[in-house]
């Protein structure tokens, strides 16, 4: 006889089962430590819940959900001033401002759940779908009606788990790809990577490095992050404001809390010119993968010094030197990431609007809301 799975919804790290990290250790973004970071410094328009799935009394699955209140944003990102952007803002504010997602809106990739081998993906995903109904009721009791429920960021291999009956009213969507960088076994140093580039892209590398002369890169420790917190936030906020689209903004203490909690699993690099912090980037160690996290820079220096491109090369060099297998470069800036060797991985999501009348029209409406991204894929490597 098939055992029915049950689930439990938790609001805080303290409520989680003792053995949560037996599964959480497979993905740092589903670990107790990471949840502590969210509790202390999640964006102010985000409410997180954690879902435990049980088979009899045994914990067999863990997941994260996030509720986003887009009404609390002062801006969705100011780069695009076109009619389409205005229409998008109007629709989001009026018909889709309360979003419940299974997954993590601050990251790219499958960071939604981990299941043990004792349950199938189908069973686990079905149970999470049931949990979303409970979460919707929970938010309703708080006076927050969920407009859209979405499961986000699954690869092509994952999507067959969403073909079951319980998802039949969901719209399958695909937005910008996740740019992933595979590190070849034969690369032991940054020079090995440079040697594998074609002449055009070796020249790009040399030009970028030459432009960056005079910039000092420093690994920042907790006390440095605290000391520079104001500037760090300004640099981050400048980049975030100029993104084509935003659903949240980080709190000022976010990087400090990250460093306090994850310690050496969170890396913070500052870039200085004439003693002033002009840019930074952050990396998270996640098993044999490096996840790139948020960055910031002074736009005037960025252009002149090719700072962003230099940061990408630095991330690649670090990951090769430390023996990692892959870098998750995430979304945005697709072409420049492609020029250093990252490849696009299509990501899919599944969404449903709570109003059945609107839900029927989501397949027509959603594509019109997506920012237009025109880019050309590059291949910098010798054949």
mmCIF file of C-alpha atoms in Angstrom:
data_model
loop_
_atom_site.group_PDB
_atom_site.id
_atom_site.type_symbol
_atom_site.label_atom_id
_atom_site.label_comp_id
_atom_site.label_asym_id
_atom_site.label_seq_id
_atom_site.Cartn_x
_atom_site.Cartn_y
_atom_site.Cartn_z
ATOM 1 C CA UNK A 1 0.000 0.000 0.000
ATOM 2 C CA UNK A 2 1.294 3.438 -0.940
ATOM 3 C CA UNK A 3 2.058 5.678 2.032
ATOM 4 C CA UNK A 4 0.544 9.147 1.800
ATOM 5 C CA UNK A 5 3.040 11.923 2.348
ATOM 6 C CA UNK A 6 2.296 14.647 4.875
ATOM 7 C CA UNK A 7 3.837 18.083 5.236
ATOM 8 C CA UNK A 8 4.496 20.694 7.873
ATOM 9 C CA UNK A 9 4.932 24.438 7.296
ATOM 10 C CA UNK A 10 7.440 26.316 9.465
ATOM 11 C CA UNK A 11 7.924 30.056 9.947
ATOM 12 C CA UNK A 12 11.325 30.112 11.638
ATOM 13 C CA UNK A 13 14.578 28.208 11.656
ATOM 14 C CA UNK A 14 14.016 27.391 15.364
ATOM 15 C CA UNK A 15 10.889 25.367 14.508
ATOM 16 C CA UNK A 16 12.651 23.100 12.000
ATOM 17 C CA UNK A 17 13.186 19.395 12.759
ATOM 18 C CA UNK A 18 16.546 18.547 14.311
ATOM 19 C CA UNK A 19 17.659 16.531 11.258
ATOM 20 C CA UNK A 20 16.674 19.157 8.639
ATOM 21 C CA UNK A 21 20.270 19.587 7.465
ATOM 22 C CA UNK A 22 20.595 15.870 6.627
ATOM 23 C CA UNK A 23 18.869 16.968 3.411
ATOM 24 C CA UNK A 24 19.809 20.663 3.678
ATOM 25 C CA UNK A 25 23.493 19.798 3.328
ATOM 26 C CA UNK A 26 22.831 18.976 -0.361
ATOM 27 C CA UNK A 27 22.121 22.631 -1.171
ATOM 28 C CA UNK A 28 23.366 25.479 1.024
ATOM 29 C CA UNK A 29 20.279 27.531 0.052
ATOM 30 C CA UNK A 30 18.040 25.019 1.829
ATOM 31 C CA UNK A 31 20.172 24.792 4.973
ATOM 32 C CA UNK A 32 19.343 26.109 8.438
ATOM 33 C CA UNK A 33 22.223 28.604 8.232
ATOM 34 C CA UNK A 34 20.864 30.156 5.054
ATOM 35 C CA UNK A 35 17.371 30.386 6.558
ATOM 36 C CA UNK A 36 18.891 32.256 9.492
ATOM 37 C CA UNK A 37 20.240 34.828 7.005
ATOM 38 C CA UNK A 38 16.761 35.254 5.529
ATOM 39 C CA UNK A 39 15.221 35.678 8.983
ATOM 40 C CA UNK A 40 17.672 38.444 9.816
ATOM 41 C CA UNK A 41 17.915 40.225 6.473
ATOM 42 C CA UNK A 42 15.375 39.143 3.855
ATOM 43 C CA UNK A 43 14.022 41.981 1.696
ATOM 44 C CA UNK A 44 11.268 43.888 3.505
ATOM 45 C CA UNK A 45 8.602 42.855 0.966
ATOM 46 C CA UNK A 46 9.325 39.114 1.383
ATOM 47 C CA UNK A 47 7.954 36.538 3.848
ATOM 48 C CA UNK A 48 9.623 33.114 3.903
ATOM 49 C CA UNK A 49 8.247 29.741 4.973
ATOM 50 C CA UNK A 50 9.950 26.352 5.076
ATOM 51 C CA UNK A 51 8.170 23.116 4.208
ATOM 52 C CA UNK A 52 9.062 19.694 5.580
ATOM 53 C CA UNK A 53 7.662 16.621 3.808
ATOM 54 C CA UNK A 54 7.214 13.433 5.849
ATOM 55 C CA UNK A 55 6.731 9.778 5.028
ATOM 56 C CA UNK A 56 5.255 8.362 8.221
ATOM 57 C CA UNK A 57 7.455 10.113 10.784
ATOM 58 C CA UNK A 58 10.529 10.484 8.571
ATOM 59 C CA UNK A 59 11.626 13.760 6.974
ATOM 60 C CA UNK A 60 11.909 12.937 3.253
ATOM 61 C CA UNK A 61 11.756 16.375 1.638
ATOM 62 C CA UNK A 62 12.520 20.024 2.375
ATOM 63 C CA UNK A 63 11.523 23.164 0.499
ATOM 64 C CA UNK A 64 11.348 26.939 0.720
ATOM 65 C CA UNK A 65 8.472 29.252 -0.183
ATOM 66 C CA UNK A 66 8.578 33.024 -0.501
ATOM 67 C CA UNK A 67 5.679 35.470 -0.541
ATOM 68 C CA UNK A 68 6.398 38.760 -2.320
ATOM 69 C CA UNK A 69 4.356 41.900 -1.865
ATOM 70 C CA UNK A 70 5.158 44.020 -4.913
ATOM 71 C CA UNK A 71 3.069 46.912 -3.561
ATOM 72 C CA UNK A 72 5.850 47.589 -1.090
ATOM 73 C CA UNK A 73 8.406 48.362 -3.810
ATOM 74 C CA UNK A 74 9.127 51.986 -4.548
ATOM 75 C CA UNK A 75 10.464 50.915 -7.963
ATOM 76 C CA UNK A 76 10.495 47.864 -10.210
ATOM 77 C CA UNK A 77 13.823 48.994 -11.718
ATOM 78 C CA UNK A 78 14.292 52.241 -13.589
ATOM 79 C CA UNK A 79 16.235 51.320 -16.683
ATOM 80 C CA UNK A 80 13.344 50.822 -19.092
ATOM 81 C CA UNK A 81 11.131 53.854 -19.600
ATOM 82 C CA UNK A 82 9.065 52.418 -22.464
ATOM 83 C CA UNK A 83 5.303 51.921 -22.718
ATOM 84 C CA UNK A 84 5.734 48.181 -22.180
ATOM 85 C CA UNK A 85 7.449 48.825 -18.834
ATOM 86 C CA UNK A 86 4.567 51.087 -17.752
ATOM 87 C CA UNK A 87 1.977 48.482 -18.738
ATOM 88 C CA UNK A 88 3.957 45.824 -16.868
ATOM 89 C CA UNK A 89 4.009 47.963 -13.714
ATOM 90 C CA UNK A 90 0.269 48.625 -13.949
ATOM 91 C CA UNK A 91 -0.630 44.936 -14.366
ATOM 92 C CA UNK A 92 1.738 43.808 -11.613
ATOM 93 C CA UNK A 93 0.461 46.404 -9.148
ATOM 94 C CA UNK A 94 -3.214 45.707 -9.840
ATOM 95 C CA UNK A 95 -3.495 42.022 -10.681
ATOM 96 C CA UNK A 96 -0.307 40.304 -9.583
ATOM 97 C CA UNK A 97 1.176 42.170 -6.643
ATOM 98 C CA UNK A 98 0.983 39.227 -4.214
ATOM 99 C CA UNK A 99 3.131 36.359 -5.462
ATOM 100 C CA UNK A 100 3.662 33.061 -3.663
ATOM 101 C CA UNK A 101 6.539 31.045 -5.017
ATOM 102 C CA UNK A 102 8.053 27.699 -4.286
ATOM 103 C CA UNK A 103 11.696 28.477 -4.812
ATOM 104 C CA UNK A 104 13.983 31.405 -4.191
ATOM 105 C CA UNK A 105 13.432 34.689 -5.960
ATOM 106 C CA UNK A 106 16.893 35.959 -4.954
ATOM 107 C CA UNK A 107 18.710 33.183 -6.825
ATOM 108 C CA UNK A 108 18.694 31.461 -10.205
ATOM 109 C CA UNK A 109 18.351 27.698 -10.519
ATOM 110 C CA UNK A 110 16.602 24.844 -8.753
ATOM 111 C CA UNK A 111 16.886 25.990 -5.162
ATOM 112 C CA UNK A 112 13.272 25.101 -4.305
ATOM 113 C CA UNK A 113 13.508 21.653 -2.785
ATOM 114 C CA UNK A 114 15.548 18.546 -1.986
ATOM 115 C CA UNK A 115 13.850 15.134 -1.746
ATOM 116 C CA UNK A 116 15.345 11.954 -0.336
ATOM 117 C CA UNK A 117 15.566 8.823 -2.512
ATOM 118 C CA UNK A 118 12.650 7.284 -0.627
ATOM 119 C CA UNK A 119 10.099 9.402 -2.522
ATOM 120 C CA UNK A 120 9.648 10.150 -6.215
ATOM 121 C CA UNK A 121 9.949 13.650 -7.648
ATOM 122 C CA UNK A 122 6.298 13.363 -8.732
ATOM 123 C CA UNK A 123 5.123 12.663 -5.170
ATOM 124 C CA UNK A 124 7.274 15.419 -3.688
ATOM 125 C CA UNK A 125 6.168 18.098 -6.144
ATOM 126 C CA UNK A 126 2.502 17.076 -5.741
ATOM 127 C CA UNK A 127 2.827 17.436 -1.950
ATOM 128 C CA UNK A 128 4.382 20.905 -2.345
ATOM 129 C CA UNK A 129 1.458 21.919 -4.561
ATOM 130 C CA UNK A 130 -0.912 20.919 -1.724
ATOM 131 C CA UNK A 131 1.193 22.936 0.737
ATOM 132 C CA UNK A 132 0.737 26.061 -1.437
ATOM 133 C CA UNK A 133 -3.032 25.834 -0.846
ATOM 134 C CA UNK A 134 -2.435 25.900 2.915
ATOM 135 C CA UNK A 135 -0.046 28.823 2.542
ATOM 136 C CA UNK A 136 -2.647 30.749 0.529
ATOM 137 C CA UNK A 137 -5.153 30.275 3.364
ATOM 138 C CA UNK A 138 -2.517 31.370 5.869
ATOM 139 C CA UNK A 139 -1.892 34.611 3.951
ATOM 140 C CA UNK A 140 -5.623 35.162 3.454
ATOM 141 C CA UNK A 141 -6.056 35.066 7.244
ATOM 142 C CA UNK A 142 -3.404 37.817 7.416
ATOM 143 C CA UNK A 143 -5.400 39.919 4.934
ATOM 144 C CA UNK A 144 -3.083 39.150 2.022
ATOM 145 C CA UNK A 145 -4.747 37.493 -0.963
ATOM 146 C CA UNK A 146 -2.265 35.548 -3.118
ATOM 147 C CA UNK A 147 -2.741 36.480 -6.788
ATOM 148 C CA UNK A 148 -0.132 34.252 -8.386
ATOM 149 C CA UNK A 149 1.358 30.954 -7.259
ATOM 150 C CA UNK A 150 4.500 29.896 -9.065
ATOM 151 C CA UNK A 151 7.118 27.144 -8.992
ATOM 152 C CA UNK A 152 10.300 28.603 -10.467
ATOM 153 C CA UNK A 153 13.575 27.702 -12.163
ATOM 154 C CA UNK A 154 13.538 24.107 -13.343
ATOM 155 C CA UNK A 155 15.649 22.632 -16.103
ATOM 156 C CA UNK A 156 14.268 20.723 -19.071
ATOM 157 C CA UNK A 157 14.813 17.406 -17.228
ATOM 158 C CA UNK A 158 12.786 18.597 -14.209
ATOM 159 C CA UNK A 159 9.684 19.762 -16.025
ATOM 160 C CA UNK A 160 8.128 16.334 -16.629
ATOM 161 C CA UNK A 161 7.383 16.256 -12.861
ATOM 162 C CA UNK A 162 4.899 19.065 -13.468
ATOM 163 C CA UNK A 163 2.877 17.252 -16.136
ATOM 164 C CA UNK A 164 0.507 15.733 -13.557
ATOM 165 C CA UNK A 165 -3.184 16.585 -13.225
ATOM 166 C CA UNK A 166 -2.693 18.881 -10.213
ATOM 167 C CA UNK A 167 -0.671 21.290 -12.429
ATOM 168 C CA UNK A 168 -2.942 21.240 -15.470
ATOM 169 C CA UNK A 169 -4.157 24.839 -14.962
ATOM 170 C CA UNK A 170 -0.604 26.116 -14.615
ATOM 171 C CA UNK A 171 1.045 28.108 -17.369
ATOM 172 C CA UNK A 172 4.541 26.909 -18.221
ATOM 173 C CA UNK A 173 6.815 29.886 -18.839
ATOM 174 C CA UNK A 174 10.450 30.408 -19.644
ATOM 175 C CA UNK A 175 12.344 33.603 -18.878
ATOM 176 C CA UNK A 176 16.009 34.533 -19.234
ATOM 177 C CA UNK A 177 18.336 31.525 -19.105
ATOM 178 C CA UNK A 178 20.692 30.710 -16.262
ATOM 179 C CA UNK A 179 24.264 31.329 -17.445
ATOM 180 C CA UNK A 180 26.386 28.416 -16.241
ATOM 181 C CA UNK A 181 30.131 27.992 -16.636
ATOM 182 C CA UNK A 182 31.614 24.477 -16.674
ATOM 183 C CA UNK A 183 35.208 24.161 -15.506
ATOM 184 C CA UNK A 184 37.181 21.682 -17.598
ATOM 185 C CA UNK A 185 39.160 18.969 -15.839
ATOM 186 C CA UNK A 186 42.353 19.998 -17.646
ATOM 187 C CA UNK A 187 42.224 23.563 -16.300
ATOM 188 C CA UNK A 188 44.384 23.722 -13.194
ATOM 189 C CA UNK A 189 45.240 27.443 -13.340
ATOM 190 C CA UNK A 190 43.831 30.635 -14.828
ATOM 191 C CA UNK A 191 46.529 30.433 -17.513
ATOM 192 C CA UNK A 192 45.088 27.093 -18.707
ATOM 193 C CA UNK A 193 41.745 28.843 -19.196
ATOM 194 C CA UNK A 194 43.388 31.750 -21.067
ATOM 195 C CA UNK A 195 45.242 29.301 -23.322
ATOM 196 C CA UNK A 196 41.939 27.659 -24.310
ATOM 197 C CA UNK A 197 40.513 30.962 -25.644
ATOM 198 C CA UNK A 198 40.636 31.972 -29.302
ATOM 199 C CA UNK A 199 42.885 34.903 -30.185
ATOM 200 C CA UNK A 200 39.948 37.359 -30.234
ATOM 201 C CA UNK A 201 38.956 36.475 -26.667
ATOM 202 C CA UNK A 202 42.537 36.268 -25.389
ATOM 203 C CA UNK A 203 42.881 39.823 -26.677
ATOM 204 C CA UNK A 204 39.663 40.767 -24.848
ATOM 205 C CA UNK A 205 41.133 39.274 -21.667
ATOM 206 C CA UNK A 206 44.421 41.192 -22.058
ATOM 207 C CA UNK A 207 42.621 44.453 -22.832
ATOM 208 C CA UNK A 208 40.381 44.117 -19.771
ATOM 209 C CA UNK A 209 43.311 43.340 -17.476
ATOM 210 C CA UNK A 210 45.271 46.285 -18.855
ATOM 211 C CA UNK A 211 42.318 48.650 -18.310
ATOM 212 C CA UNK A 212 42.066 47.543 -14.672
ATOM 213 C CA UNK A 213 45.620 48.591 -13.818
ATOM 214 C CA UNK A 214 45.585 50.729 -10.681
ATOM 215 C CA UNK A 215 42.579 48.899 -9.191
ATOM 216 C CA UNK A 216 43.340 46.919 -6.055
ATOM 217 C CA UNK A 217 41.228 43.847 -5.328
ATOM 218 C CA UNK A 218 40.845 42.900 -1.657
ATOM 219 C CA UNK A 219 39.097 40.066 0.139
ATOM 220 C CA UNK A 220 36.944 41.767 2.778
ATOM 221 C CA UNK A 221 36.383 40.284 6.233
ATOM 222 C CA UNK A 222 33.361 40.891 8.447
ATOM 223 C CA UNK A 223 34.782 44.035 10.070
ATOM 224 C CA UNK A 224 35.638 45.461 6.606
ATOM 225 C CA UNK A 225 32.104 44.772 5.341
ATOM 226 C CA UNK A 226 30.664 46.524 8.402
ATOM 227 C CA UNK A 227 33.036 49.482 7.986
ATOM 228 C CA UNK A 228 32.134 49.959 4.324
ATOM 229 C CA UNK A 229 28.427 49.089 4.706
ATOM 230 C CA UNK A 230 27.071 52.450 3.499
ATOM 231 C CA UNK A 231 29.199 52.502 0.338
ATOM 232 C CA UNK A 232 28.521 48.808 -0.337
ATOM 233 C CA UNK A 233 24.793 49.424 -0.170
ATOM 234 C CA UNK A 234 25.012 52.460 -2.460
ATOM 235 C CA UNK A 235 27.027 50.501 -5.053
ATOM 236 C CA UNK A 236 24.570 47.558 -4.916
ATOM 237 C CA UNK A 237 21.520 49.821 -5.018
ATOM 238 C CA UNK A 238 22.813 51.712 -8.040
ATOM 239 C CA UNK A 239 23.131 48.471 -10.038
ATOM 240 C CA UNK A 240 19.773 47.138 -8.782
ATOM 241 C CA UNK A 241 17.951 50.386 -9.668
ATOM 242 C CA UNK A 242 19.303 50.185 -13.198
ATOM 243 C CA UNK A 243 18.165 46.620 -13.778
ATOM 244 C CA UNK A 244 15.332 46.205 -16.295
ATOM 245 C CA UNK A 245 13.101 44.630 -13.647
ATOM 246 C CA UNK A 246 13.151 44.072 -9.877
ATOM 247 C CA UNK A 247 10.848 42.350 -7.420
ATOM 248 C CA UNK A 248 12.848 43.159 -4.263
ATOM 249 C CA UNK A 249 15.738 45.195 -2.879
ATOM 250 C CA UNK A 250 18.218 43.884 -0.325
ATOM 251 C CA UNK A 251 18.409 45.333 3.153
ATOM 252 C CA UNK A 252 21.504 47.303 4.098
ATOM 253 C CA UNK A 253 22.679 44.639 6.584
ATOM 254 C CA UNK A 254 22.334 41.749 4.122
ATOM 255 C CA UNK A 255 26.028 41.183 3.321
ATOM 256 C CA UNK A 256 27.106 41.601 6.946
ATOM 257 C CA UNK A 257 24.574 38.958 8.072
ATOM 258 C CA UNK A 258 25.691 36.649 5.245
ATOM 259 C CA UNK A 259 29.320 36.870 6.368
ATOM 260 C CA UNK A 260 28.466 36.492 10.066
ATOM 261 C CA UNK A 261 26.452 33.354 9.372
ATOM 262 C CA UNK A 262 28.220 31.548 6.516
ATOM 263 C CA UNK A 263 31.738 32.739 7.416
ATOM 264 C CA UNK A 264 34.256 31.373 4.859
ATOM 265 C CA UNK A 265 31.503 29.897 2.648
ATOM 266 C CA UNK A 266 30.641 33.478 1.700
ATOM 267 C CA UNK A 267 33.317 35.475 -0.107
ATOM 268 C CA UNK A 268 33.239 39.239 -0.461
ATOM 269 C CA UNK A 269 35.743 40.981 -2.760
ATOM 270 C CA UNK A 270 36.135 44.741 -2.791
ATOM 271 C CA UNK A 271 37.725 46.708 -5.652
ATOM 272 C CA UNK A 272 39.519 49.910 -4.655
ATOM 273 C CA UNK A 273 40.810 52.849 -6.651
ATOM 274 C CA UNK A 274 42.862 55.545 -4.869
ATOM 275 C CA UNK A 275 41.751 54.041 -1.559
ATOM 276 C CA UNK A 276 38.036 54.286 -2.395
ATOM 277 C CA UNK A 277 35.722 51.274 -2.732
ATOM 278 C CA UNK A 278 34.427 51.449 -6.307
ATOM 279 C CA UNK A 279 32.985 47.949 -6.730
ATOM 280 C CA UNK A 280 32.455 44.564 -5.132
ATOM 281 C CA UNK A 281 31.303 41.058 -5.925
ATOM 282 C CA UNK A 282 30.227 38.112 -3.806
ATOM 283 C CA UNK A 283 30.525 34.339 -4.166
ATOM 284 C CA UNK A 284 28.890 31.479 -2.268
ATOM 285 C CA UNK A 285 30.463 28.018 -1.961
ATOM 286 C CA UNK A 286 27.736 25.434 -2.593
ATOM 287 C CA UNK A 287 29.224 21.927 -2.692
ATOM 288 C CA UNK A 288 31.411 21.714 -5.816
ATOM 289 C CA UNK A 289 29.648 24.724 -7.343
ATOM 290 C CA UNK A 290 30.320 28.437 -6.938
ATOM 291 C CA UNK A 291 27.191 30.589 -7.001
ATOM 292 C CA UNK A 292 27.820 34.193 -7.938
ATOM 293 C CA UNK A 293 25.699 36.479 -5.782
ATOM 294 C CA UNK A 294 25.042 40.229 -5.805
ATOM 295 C CA UNK A 295 27.561 42.830 -6.904
ATOM 296 C CA UNK A 296 27.820 46.573 -7.153
ATOM 297 C CA UNK A 297 29.972 49.172 -8.855
ATOM 298 C CA UNK A 298 30.433 52.813 -9.633
ATOM 299 C CA UNK A 299 29.189 53.127 -13.198
ATOM 300 C CA UNK A 300 31.694 55.764 -14.300
ATOM 301 C CA UNK A 301 34.670 53.613 -13.237
ATOM 302 C CA UNK A 302 33.007 50.413 -14.479
ATOM 303 C CA UNK A 303 32.998 51.588 -18.075
ATOM 304 C CA UNK A 304 36.446 53.058 -18.133
ATOM 305 C CA UNK A 305 38.117 50.151 -16.309
ATOM 306 C CA UNK A 306 35.989 47.272 -17.738
ATOM 307 C CA UNK A 307 35.371 46.416 -14.093
ATOM 308 C CA UNK A 308 32.461 44.014 -14.613
ATOM 309 C CA UNK A 309 34.381 41.932 -17.142
ATOM 310 C CA UNK A 310 37.387 41.849 -14.813
ATOM 311 C CA UNK A 311 35.141 40.615 -12.010
ATOM 312 C CA UNK A 312 33.959 37.744 -14.225
ATOM 313 C CA UNK A 313 37.576 36.771 -14.985
ATOM 314 C CA UNK A 314 38.408 36.949 -11.267
ATOM 315 C CA UNK A 315 35.495 34.648 -10.412
ATOM 316 C CA UNK A 316 36.644 32.153 -13.042
ATOM 317 C CA UNK A 317 40.264 32.277 -11.816
ATOM 318 C CA UNK A 318 39.207 31.711 -8.197
ATOM 319 C CA UNK A 319 36.943 28.781 -9.084
ATOM 320 C CA UNK A 320 39.617 27.074 -11.201
ATOM 321 C CA UNK A 321 42.322 27.556 -8.563
ATOM 322 C CA UNK A 322 40.098 26.089 -5.841
ATOM 323 C CA UNK A 323 39.028 23.046 -7.883
ATOM 324 C CA UNK A 324 35.319 23.837 -8.350
ATOM 325 C CA UNK A 325 33.375 22.164 -11.164
ATOM 326 C CA UNK A 326 30.892 24.850 -12.118
ATOM 327 C CA UNK A 327 30.010 28.527 -11.698
ATOM 328 C CA UNK A 328 26.402 29.689 -11.649
ATOM 329 C CA UNK A 329 26.557 33.141 -13.237
ATOM 330 C CA UNK A 330 22.732 33.463 -13.058
ATOM 331 C CA UNK A 331 20.645 35.773 -15.232
ATOM 332 C CA UNK A 332 21.316 39.254 -16.671
ATOM 333 C CA UNK A 333 24.256 40.472 -18.780
ATOM 334 C CA UNK A 334 23.921 37.343 -20.917
ATOM 335 C CA UNK A 335 26.201 38.363 -23.758
ATOM 336 C CA UNK A 336 29.181 39.447 -21.663
ATOM 337 C CA UNK A 337 28.920 36.249 -19.580
ATOM 338 C CA UNK A 338 28.744 34.290 -22.816
ATOM 339 C CA UNK A 339 31.937 36.038 -23.992
ATOM 340 C CA UNK A 340 33.898 34.554 -21.063
ATOM 341 C CA UNK A 341 32.549 31.042 -21.727
ATOM 342 C CA UNK A 342 29.243 30.730 -19.843
ATOM 343 C CA UNK A 343 26.466 28.765 -21.571
ATOM 344 C CA UNK A 344 22.717 29.471 -21.371
ATOM 345 C CA UNK A 345 20.602 26.884 -19.584
ATOM 346 C CA UNK A 346 16.880 27.302 -20.259
ATOM 347 C CA UNK A 347 14.847 27.535 -17.046
ATOM 348 C CA UNK A 348 11.125 26.955 -16.735
ATOM 349 C CA UNK A 349 8.465 27.866 -14.228
ATOM 350 C CA UNK A 350 4.798 27.070 -13.662
ATOM 351 C CA UNK A 351 2.308 29.717 -12.621
ATOM 352 C CA UNK A 352 -1.366 29.940 -11.825
ATOM 353 C CA UNK A 353 -3.496 33.033 -11.155
ATOM 354 C CA UNK A 354 -6.057 32.741 -8.342
ATOM 355 C CA UNK A 355 -8.715 34.349 -10.554
ATOM 356 C CA UNK A 356 -9.766 31.645 -13.037
ATOM 357 C CA UNK A 357 -10.907 34.275 -15.555
ATOM 358 C CA UNK A 358 -7.494 35.946 -15.549
ATOM 359 C CA UNK A 359 -5.721 32.572 -15.409
ATOM 360 C CA UNK A 360 -7.165 31.616 -18.824
ATOM 361 C CA UNK A 361 -5.517 34.691 -20.326
ATOM 362 C CA UNK A 362 -2.102 34.313 -18.623
ATOM 363 C CA UNK A 363 -0.564 32.612 -21.716
ATOM 364 C CA UNK A 364 -1.420 35.765 -23.732
ATOM 365 C CA UNK A 365 -0.596 38.346 -21.033
ATOM 366 C CA UNK A 366 2.651 36.983 -19.588
ATOM 367 C CA UNK A 367 4.836 37.103 -22.742
ATOM 368 C CA UNK A 368 3.899 40.787 -23.142
ATOM 369 C CA UNK A 369 5.218 41.574 -19.660
ATOM 370 C CA UNK A 370 8.652 40.057 -20.113
ATOM 371 C CA UNK A 371 11.460 42.586 -20.732
ATOM 372 C CA UNK A 372 12.821 42.182 -24.290
ATOM 373 C CA UNK A 373 16.287 40.693 -24.177
ATOM 374 C CA UNK A 374 18.204 40.673 -27.433
ATOM 375 C CA UNK A 375 21.607 39.079 -27.231
ATOM 376 C CA UNK A 376 24.036 37.048 -29.255
ATOM 377 C CA UNK A 377 25.622 33.924 -27.847
ATOM 378 C CA UNK A 378 29.434 33.867 -28.076
ATOM 379 C CA UNK A 379 31.832 30.973 -28.054
ATOM 380 C CA UNK A 380 35.249 32.157 -26.866
ATOM 381 C CA UNK A 381 36.960 28.744 -26.913
ATOM 382 C CA UNK A 382 39.108 27.134 -29.584
ATOM 383 C CA UNK A 383 37.345 24.197 -31.205
#
